[in-house]
Coordinates of C-alpha atoms and ligand atoms in Angstrom, one line a residue:
M981 CA 154.4 100.2 59.6
T982 CA 156.2 96.9 60.2
F983 CA 155.7 93.4 58.9
A984 CA 154.1 92.5 62.2
D985 CA 151.1 94.6 61.0
F986 CA 150.4 92.0 58.2
P987 CA 148.5 88.9 59.2
F988 CA 151.2 86.5 58.1
C989 CA 151.6 83.1 59.8
S990 CA 154.6 82.7 62.1
G991 CA 156.6 80.7 59.5
I992 CA 156.5 83.7 57.1
Q993 CA 157.2 86.2 59.9
K994 CA 160.2 84.2 60.8
A995 CA 161.5 84.1 57.2
I996 CA 161.1 87.8 57.0
A997 CA 163.1 88.2 60.2
D998 CA 165.7 85.8 58.8
A999 CA 166.0 88.0 55.7
G1000 CA 166.7 90.9 58.0
Y1001 CA 163.7 93.0 56.7
T1002 CA 162.1 95.3 59.2
T1003 CA 160.0 97.7 57.3
P1004 CA 158.0 96.9 54.2
T1005 CA 159.1 98.8 51.1
P1006 CA 156.4 101.1 49.6
I1007 CA 155.3 98.6 47.0
Q1008 CA 155.0 96.0 49.8
A1009 CA 153.0 98.3 52.0
A1010 CA 150.7 99.2 49.1
A1011 CA 150.2 95.8 47.5
I1012 CA 150.3 93.2 50.3
P1013 CA 146.9 94.0 51.9
H1014 CA 145.2 93.8 48.5
V1015 CA 146.9 90.6 47.5
L1016 CA 145.8 89.1 50.8
A1017 CA 142.3 90.4 50.1
K1018 CA 142.4 88.4 46.8
K1019 CA 142.3 91.5 44.6
D1020 CA 143.9 91.7 41.2
I1021 CA 146.9 94.0 41.1
F1022 CA 148.2 96.3 38.4
G1023 CA 151.7 97.3 39.6
C1024 CA 154.1 99.7 38.0
A1025 CA 157.4 98.9 39.7
Q1026 CA 160.9 98.1 38.8
T1027 CA 163.1 95.4 40.1
G1028 CA 164.9 96.6 43.2
T1029 CA 161.8 98.0 44.8
G1030 CA 161.0 94.8 46.7
K1031 CA 158.2 93.7 44.4
T1032 CA 159.1 90.0 44.5
A1033 CA 158.3 89.9 48.2
A1034 CA 155.2 92.1 47.6
F1035 CA 153.6 89.1 45.7
A1036 CA 155.5 86.1 47.1
L1037 CA 154.7 86.8 50.8
P1038 CA 150.9 87.0 50.5
I1039 CA 150.9 84.1 48.0
L1040 CA 152.7 81.9 50.5
Q1041 CA 150.2 83.1 53.2
H1042 CA 147.4 82.0 50.9
L1043 CA 149.0 78.6 50.4
D1044 CA 149.6 78.2 54.1
A1045 CA 146.0 79.1 55.0
N1046 CA 144.5 76.9 52.3
R1047 CA 146.7 73.8 52.5
K1048 CA 146.4 71.1 49.9
A1049 CA 148.8 68.3 49.0
A1050 CA 150.9 69.3 46.0
A1051 CA 149.4 67.7 42.9
P1052 CA 151.8 66.4 40.2
T1053 CA 151.9 68.6 37.1
M1054 CA 149.2 70.9 38.5
P1055 CA 150.5 74.1 40.1
R1056 CA 148.3 76.3 42.2
V1057 CA 150.4 79.4 41.6
L1058 CA 152.0 80.3 38.2
V1059 CA 154.6 83.1 38.1
L1060 CA 155.7 84.1 34.6
A1061 CA 159.0 85.9 34.1
P1062 CA 160.8 87.0 30.9
T1063 CA 164.3 85.5 31.5
R1064 CA 165.8 82.5 33.2
E1065 CA 167.8 84.7 35.5
L1066 CA 164.7 86.4 36.8
A1067 CA 162.8 83.1 37.0
N1068 CA 165.6 81.7 39.1
Q1069 CA 165.7 84.7 41.4
I1070 CA 161.9 84.6 41.9
H1071 CA 162.1 80.9 42.6
D1072 CA 164.9 81.5 45.1
S1073 CA 162.8 84.2 46.8
F1074 CA 159.8 81.8 47.2
R1075 CA 162.1 79.3 48.7
D1076 CA 163.7 81.8 51.1
Y1077 CA 160.3 83.3 52.2
G1078 CA 158.7 79.8 52.4
R1079 CA 161.6 78.1 54.1
H1080 CA 159.6 77.4 57.3
L1081 CA 156.5 76.2 55.4
A1082 CA 155.7 72.9 53.8
F1083 CA 155.2 73.9 50.2
R1084 CA 156.7 72.7 46.9
S1085 CA 158.0 74.8 44.1
A1086 CA 159.7 74.4 40.7
V1087 CA 161.2 76.6 38.1
V1088 CA 161.2 75.9 34.4
Y1089 CA 162.9 77.8 31.6
G1090 CA 164.4 77.1 28.2
G1091 CA 168.0 76.7 27.1
V1092 CA 168.6 73.7 29.4
G1093 CA 167.4 70.1 29.3
Q1094 CA 163.9 69.5 30.5
F1095 CA 164.5 66.2 32.3
Q1096 CA 165.1 67.7 35.8
Q1097 CA 162.2 70.1 35.4
V1098 CA 159.8 67.4 34.4
R1099 CA 160.9 65.3 37.4
A1100 CA 160.3 68.2 39.8
L1101 CA 156.9 68.7 38.3
S1102 CA 155.9 65.1 38.6
R1103 CA 156.7 65.2 42.3
G1104 CA 154.0 67.8 42.7
V1105 CA 154.3 71.6 42.9
H1106 CA 152.3 74.4 44.6
V1107 CA 154.3 77.2 43.0
L1108 CA 155.7 77.1 39.4
V1109 CA 157.9 79.9 38.2
A1110 CA 158.4 79.8 34.4
T1111 CA 159.5 81.6 31.3
P1112 CA 156.6 81.5 28.7
G1113 CA 158.2 79.4 25.9
R1114 CA 159.3 76.5 28.0
L1115 CA 156.1 76.5 30.0
L1116 CA 154.1 76.1 26.8
D1117 CA 156.4 73.3 25.6
L1118 CA 155.8 71.4 28.8
V1119 CA 152.1 72.1 28.7
N1120 CA 151.9 70.8 25.1
Q1121 CA 153.8 67.6 26.2
G1122 CA 151.4 67.1 29.0
H1123 CA 153.9 67.7 31.8
I1124 CA 152.0 70.7 33.1
N1125 CA 148.3 71.2 33.5
L1126 CA 147.2 74.8 34.2
S1127 CA 143.6 74.0 35.0
R1128 CA 144.2 74.4 38.8
V1129 CA 145.9 77.7 38.8
E1130 CA 144.5 79.9 41.5
I1131 CA 147.0 82.8 41.3
L1132 CA 148.7 84.0 38.1
V1133 CA 151.6 86.5 38.3
L1134 CA 153.2 88.3 35.4
D1135 CA 156.5 89.8 36.3
E1136 CA 158.2 92.4 34.1
A1137 CA 155.4 92.2 31.6
D1138 CA 156.9 95.0 29.5
R1139 CA 160.0 92.9 29.0
M1140 CA 158.0 89.9 28.1
L1141 CA 156.3 91.9 25.3
D1142 CA 159.7 93.3 24.2
M1143 CA 160.9 89.8 23.8
G1144 CA 158.0 88.8 21.6
F1145 CA 156.2 86.6 24.2
M1146 CA 152.7 88.1 23.4
P1147 CA 151.4 85.0 21.5
D1148 CA 152.7 82.7 24.2
L1149 CA 151.2 84.8 26.9
K1150 CA 147.8 84.7 25.1
R1151 CA 147.9 80.9 25.0
I1152 CA 148.9 80.6 28.6
I1153 CA 146.2 83.0 29.7
A1154 CA 143.6 81.0 27.8
A1155 CA 144.7 77.9 29.6
V1156 CA 144.4 79.1 33.2
P1157 CA 141.0 79.2 34.9
R1158 CA 139.0 82.4 34.5
D1159 CA 138.3 82.4 38.2
R1160 CA 141.7 83.2 39.4
Q1161 CA 143.6 86.1 41.0
S1162 CA 146.0 87.9 38.7
L1163 CA 149.0 90.1 39.7
F1164 CA 150.6 92.1 37.0
F1165 CA 153.9 93.9 37.3
S1166 CA 155.7 96.1 34.8
A1167 CA 158.5 98.7 35.1
T1168 CA 157.0 100.7 32.3
M1169 CA 153.5 101.0 30.9
P1170 CA 153.5 101.5 27.2
K1171 CA 150.2 101.0 25.5
A1172 CA 150.6 97.4 24.6
V1173 CA 151.4 96.5 28.2
A1174 CA 148.3 98.4 29.4
E1175 CA 146.2 96.6 26.9
L1176 CA 147.5 93.2 28.0
A1177 CA 146.8 94.2 31.6
N1178 CA 143.2 95.2 30.7
A1179 CA 142.6 91.9 29.1
L1180 CA 143.9 90.0 32.1
L1181 CA 142.8 91.8 35.2
R1182 CA 139.4 92.2 36.9
D1183 CA 138.8 95.4 38.7
P1184 CA 142.5 95.7 39.6
I1185 CA 144.0 97.8 42.3
N1186 CA 146.6 100.2 40.9
V1187 CA 149.9 100.3 42.8
T1188 CA 152.2 102.7 41.1
V1189 CA 154.7 103.4 43.9
T1190 CA 157.8 104.0 41.9
P1191 CA 157.6 106.4 39.0
V1192 CA 160.4 105.8 36.6
A1193 CA 162.4 108.8 37.6
S1194 CA 162.4 108.4 41.4
T1195 CA 164.6 105.3 41.4
V1196 CA 166.8 107.1 39.0
D1197 CA 167.1 110.1 41.3
R1198 CA 168.8 108.0 44.0
I1199 CA 171.6 107.1 41.7
E1200 CA 174.5 109.4 40.9
Q1201 CA 174.6 109.7 37.2
Q1202 CA 177.6 110.8 35.2
V1203 CA 178.2 111.2 31.5
L1204 CA 181.7 111.1 30.0
F1205 CA 181.9 112.4 26.5
V1206 CA 184.5 110.4 24.6
G1207 CA 185.5 109.6 21.0
S1208 CA 184.2 106.1 20.0
S1209 CA 187.8 104.8 19.8
D1210 CA 188.6 106.2 23.3
K1211 CA 186.0 104.1 25.1
R1212 CA 188.3 101.2 26.0
H1213 CA 191.0 103.5 27.3
K1214 CA 188.5 105.5 29.3
L1215 CA 187.2 102.3 30.8
R1216 CA 190.6 101.2 31.9
E1217 CA 191.2 104.5 33.5
L1218 CA 188.0 104.4 35.4
L1219 CA 188.8 100.9 36.7
E1220 CA 192.0 102.1 38.2
D1221 CA 189.9 103.6 40.9
A1222 CA 189.4 100.9 43.6
K1223 CA 186.0 102.5 44.6
L1224 CA 184.7 100.7 41.5
H1225 CA 184.7 97.4 43.3
Q1226 CA 181.7 95.6 41.9
V1227 CA 181.0 96.8 38.4
L1228 CA 178.3 95.9 35.9
I1229 CA 179.2 97.1 32.4
F1230 CA 176.6 97.2 29.6
T1231 CA 177.4 96.9 25.9
R1232 CA 175.0 97.0 22.9
T1233 CA 175.9 93.6 21.5
K1234 CA 177.0 90.2 22.6
R1235 CA 180.2 90.5 20.6
R1236 CA 181.2 93.8 22.3
A1237 CA 180.4 92.2 25.7
N1238 CA 182.9 89.5 24.9
D1239 CA 185.5 91.9 23.6
V1240 CA 185.3 94.2 26.6
A1241 CA 185.5 91.3 29.1
R1242 CA 188.5 89.8 27.2
Q1243 CA 190.4 93.1 27.1
L1244 CA 189.8 93.7 30.8
H1245 CA 190.9 90.2 31.5
E1246 CA 194.1 90.8 29.5
I1247 CA 195.0 93.8 31.7
G1248 CA 194.4 91.8 34.9
V1249 CA 190.9 92.9 35.8
K1250 CA 188.8 89.9 36.8
A1251 CA 185.9 90.1 34.3
D1252 CA 183.5 87.9 32.5
A1253 CA 180.6 88.4 30.1
I1254 CA 177.0 87.1 30.2
H1255 CA 174.7 87.2 27.2
G1256 CA 172.3 85.0 25.3
N1257 CA 174.9 83.0 23.4
K1258 CA 176.4 81.6 26.5
S1259 CA 175.2 78.4 28.0
Q1260 CA 173.0 78.7 31.0
N1261 CA 175.8 77.0 33.1
A1262 CA 178.4 79.6 32.0
R1263 CA 176.0 82.4 32.7
Q1264 CA 175.2 81.1 36.2
R1265 CA 178.8 80.5 36.9
A1266 CA 179.8 84.1 36.0
L1267 CA 176.8 85.4 38.0
D1268 CA 177.8 83.4 41.1
L1269 CA 181.4 84.6 40.9
F1270 CA 180.3 88.1 40.5
K1271 CA 177.8 87.9 43.4
S1272 CA 180.5 86.4 45.7
G1273 CA 182.9 89.2 44.8
R1274 CA 185.4 86.9 43.1
L1275 CA 184.7 88.6 39.8
R1276 CA 185.0 92.4 39.9
V1277 CA 183.4 93.1 36.6
L1278 CA 180.5 91.6 34.8
V1279 CA 179.9 92.7 31.2
A1280 CA 176.3 92.2 30.0
T1281 CA 173.8 92.9 27.3
D1282 CA 170.5 94.3 28.2
I1283 CA 168.5 91.0 28.0
A1284 CA 171.1 89.0 29.9
A1285 CA 171.2 91.5 32.8
R1286 CA 167.4 91.9 33.1
G1287 CA 166.2 91.4 36.6
L1288 CA 169.7 90.6 37.8
D1289 CA 169.5 90.8 41.6
V1290 CA 172.9 91.6 43.1
D1291 CA 172.8 93.8 46.1
G1292 CA 176.3 95.2 46.2
I1293 CA 176.9 96.6 42.7
S1294 CA 178.8 99.8 43.3
H1295 CA 178.9 101.1 39.7
V1296 CA 177.0 100.6 36.5
I1297 CA 179.0 101.6 33.4
N1298 CA 177.2 102.1 30.1
F1299 CA 180.0 101.3 27.7
D1300 CA 177.5 101.9 25.0
L1301 CA 174.4 103.9 25.6
P1302 CA 171.2 101.9 25.0
N1303 CA 169.2 103.0 22.0
E1304 CA 165.9 102.3 23.9
P1305 CA 165.8 104.9 26.7
E1306 CA 163.8 102.6 29.0
N1307 CA 166.8 100.3 29.0
Y1308 CA 168.9 103.1 30.6
V1309 CA 166.5 103.1 33.5
H1310 CA 166.7 99.3 33.8
R1311 CA 170.4 99.3 33.6
I1312 CA 171.2 101.9 36.2
G1313 CA 168.6 100.3 38.5
R1314 CA 171.1 97.4 39.0
T1315 CA 173.0 99.7 41.3
G1316 CA 171.4 101.6 44.2
R1317 CA 169.4 98.5 45.3
A1318 CA 167.1 98.4 48.3
G1319 CA 167.8 102.0 49.2
A1320 CA 171.6 102.0 48.8
S1321 CA 173.3 104.7 46.8
G1322 CA 175.0 103.8 43.5
V1323 CA 176.8 105.4 40.7
A1324 CA 176.1 105.1 37.0
I1325 CA 178.6 106.2 34.4
S1326 CA 177.8 106.5 30.7
L1327 CA 180.4 106.7 28.0
C1328 CA 178.8 108.8 25.2
D1329 CA 180.5 109.1 21.8
P1330 CA 179.4 111.6 19.2
G1331 CA 177.1 109.1 17.5
E1332 CA 175.2 108.5 20.7
R1333 CA 174.2 112.1 21.5
G1334 CA 170.7 111.4 20.2
H1335 CA 170.3 108.4 22.5
L1336 CA 171.4 110.6 25.4
R1337 CA 168.8 113.2 24.6
D1338 CA 166.1 110.5 24.4
I1339 CA 167.2 109.2 27.8
E1340 CA 167.1 112.7 29.3
R1341 CA 163.6 113.3 28.0
L1342 CA 162.4 110.0 29.5
I1343 CA 163.9 110.5 33.0
G1344 CA 163.3 114.2 33.1
I1345 CA 166.8 114.9 34.2
R1346 CA 169.5 116.7 32.2
L1347 CA 172.6 114.7 32.3
S1348 CA 174.6 116.9 29.9
P1349 CA 175.0 120.6 29.2
E1350 CA 172.8 122.2 26.6
S1351 CA 175.6 124.6 25.8
R1352 CA 177.6 123.9 22.7
D1353 CA 180.6 125.2 24.6
P1354 CA 181.0 123.3 27.8
K1355 CA 184.1 125.2 28.7
S1356 CA 182.2 128.3 29.3
V1357 CA 179.9 126.4 31.6
E1358 CA 182.6 125.1 33.8
S1359 CA 184.5 128.3 34.0
T1360 CA 181.5 130.3 35.2
G1361 CA 180.9 127.6 37.7
E1362 CA 177.2 128.3 37.9
R1363 CA 174.2 127.4 35.9
R1364 CA 170.5 127.8 36.2
H1365 CA 168.9 125.5 38.7
S1366 CA 165.5 125.6 37.2
G1367 CA 163.8 123.3 34.8
G1368 CA 165.7 120.1 35.6
G1369 CA 169.1 121.7 34.8
Y1370 CA 172.4 120.0 35.4
R1371 CA 175.2 120.9 37.6
P1372 CA 178.8 120.6 36.5
S1373 CA 180.7 118.2 38.8
G1374 CA 183.6 120.6 39.3
N1375 CA 186.7 118.5 39.4
S1376 CA 186.1 115.6 37.1
G1377 CA 187.9 113.1 39.3
G1378 CA 188.6 110.5 36.7
G1379 CA 189.8 113.1 34.3
N1380 CA 193.1 114.1 32.7
G1381 CA 191.8 117.5 31.9
N1382 CA 191.2 116.6 28.3
G1383 CA 188.7 119.1 27.2
A1384 CA 186.9 116.6 24.9
K1385 CA 186.1 114.4 27.8
R1386 CA 183.9 116.1 30.2
R1387 CA 182.0 114.9 33.1
F1388 CA 178.7 116.2 34.4
R1389 CA 176.5 115.0 37.2
S1390 CA 172.8 114.9 37.2
R1391 CA 170.9 117.3 39.4
K1392 CA 169.6 115.9 42.6
P1393 CA 165.9 115.3 42.7
G1394 CA 163.4 118.0 43.2
G1395 CA 160.6 119.8 41.4
R1396 CA 160.9 117.9 38.2
P1397 CA 157.9 115.7 37.6
A1398 CA 158.5 112.1 37.0
H1399 CA 157.8 111.1 33.5
G1400 CA 154.3 109.7 33.5
G1401 CA 154.7 106.2 32.4
G1402 CA 151.1 106.0 31.1
Q1403 CA 151.7 108.8 28.6
R1404 CA 154.3 107.0 26.7
D1405 CA 153.8 104.5 24.0
R1406 CA 157.3 103.6 23.2
R1407 CA 157.5 100.1 22.0
P1408 CA 161.1 98.9 22.0
A1409 CA 162.1 96.9 19.0
A1410 CA 162.2 93.2 19.4
A1411 CA 164.9 92.0 21.7
R1412 CA 168.2 91.8 20.0
N1413 CA 169.6 88.9 21.9
Ligands
AMP473 P1 163.2 93.0 44.2 O1 162.7 94.3 43.7 O2 162.1 92.0 44.5 O3 164.1 92.4 43.2 O4 164.0 93.2 45.6 C1 165.1 94.0 45.6 C2 166.0 93.7 46.9 O5 165.4 94.2 48.0 C3 166.2 92.2 47.2 O6 167.5 92.0 47.4 C4 165.4 91.9 48.4 O7 166.0 90.9 49.2 C5 165.4 93.3 49.1 N1 164.2 93.5 49.9 C6 162.9 93.2 49.6 N2 162.1 93.7 50.5 C7 162.8 94.3 51.5 C8 162.5 94.9 52.7 N3 161.3 95.1 53.2 N4 163.5 95.4 53.5 C9 164.8 95.3 53.0 N5 165.2 94.7 51.8 C10 164.2 94.2 51.1

């Protein structure tokens, strides 16, 4: 299948060619015909699968085929996203894919002044990309009227619920016309997300093309067992390897993100941190420097990095393991984008073993040895290959032979069923930042 098989207008076909896409990704192949047929979509897919184009391209086709002048304050398409970074990325995608079409778009999110956003809305918009809180503020002030929305998209619905947006979402859904098309995407499907989808969608087409574990399988995953006070040292050691050329590091808290970035900076590694306490400008600046390759390391908290779309990330390092296992999947999915390979390295201290076990259970891959005596594992050089076992990496590469710091690699895919997203009802605690 190629993009020529879709009945897109020439302007969209041209933009697809400009982007260098030749073959639709699985979610695009599965979703686009149904979106074009005006069906509701219930999509289980992560960022990195090409899901933005899966909804943006057919939406642009709809706008092109049903042209109307952009009405001030009255969008025809509303896309909701949990974070400003993701909202910006989606908006950029619409602009890229719609570059040969006459359509207007705007993006609104909190944390910045609303003046520019209001001005863009008053000029007229076809497509509005928004985070829920700012959207409602602007609706309440009369700057946005949702009564003409024809297509509603919820992207990363699970994350919106994690961040406590449920009450806002309910208000927004009540304000859009009943007679609309709804496209719903989520990386995971805990019960609360499925319930929201049920309330929102009419006779939806289910497109679950990426079970959680299959994206994970493409990424080489390593765990390094370290003492909690050894993490900084280990990180420096890892960064001596030039192969780690574009590195995203995750920490559990904003403060630790700052500390890690500062310490790396002090030893001459070009690093910066992004998290919720930084101004939007500072975050965007750091992101741009990172994307352009002028910053080698970006240190982030989970929320700040959500949806971050940088294609060349060579390594993800979990300086701290996440205590919500789903976040592990989100984190490591920042590398290995669009079919590329990637490496994820997790530093695990003794207090994080429980988190590691939860992650292994979720992804269905054993990242660490069961044996209490890892030495015996390495010396025999063989382990069972059944039941999702692990395989020692042999030479640990980054290692100094210190027996306390061992490295294991995940088993390559095969046999092990992906964790059924629908079976889980794991509701992460409210976002911490
Ligand atoms: P997304 O999941 O929407 O964040 O997309 C992930 C990345 O895949 C983005 O950098 C897109 O530009 C890229 N992408 C989307 N669709 C395709 C395609 N059909 N072929 C190649 N790359 C794509």
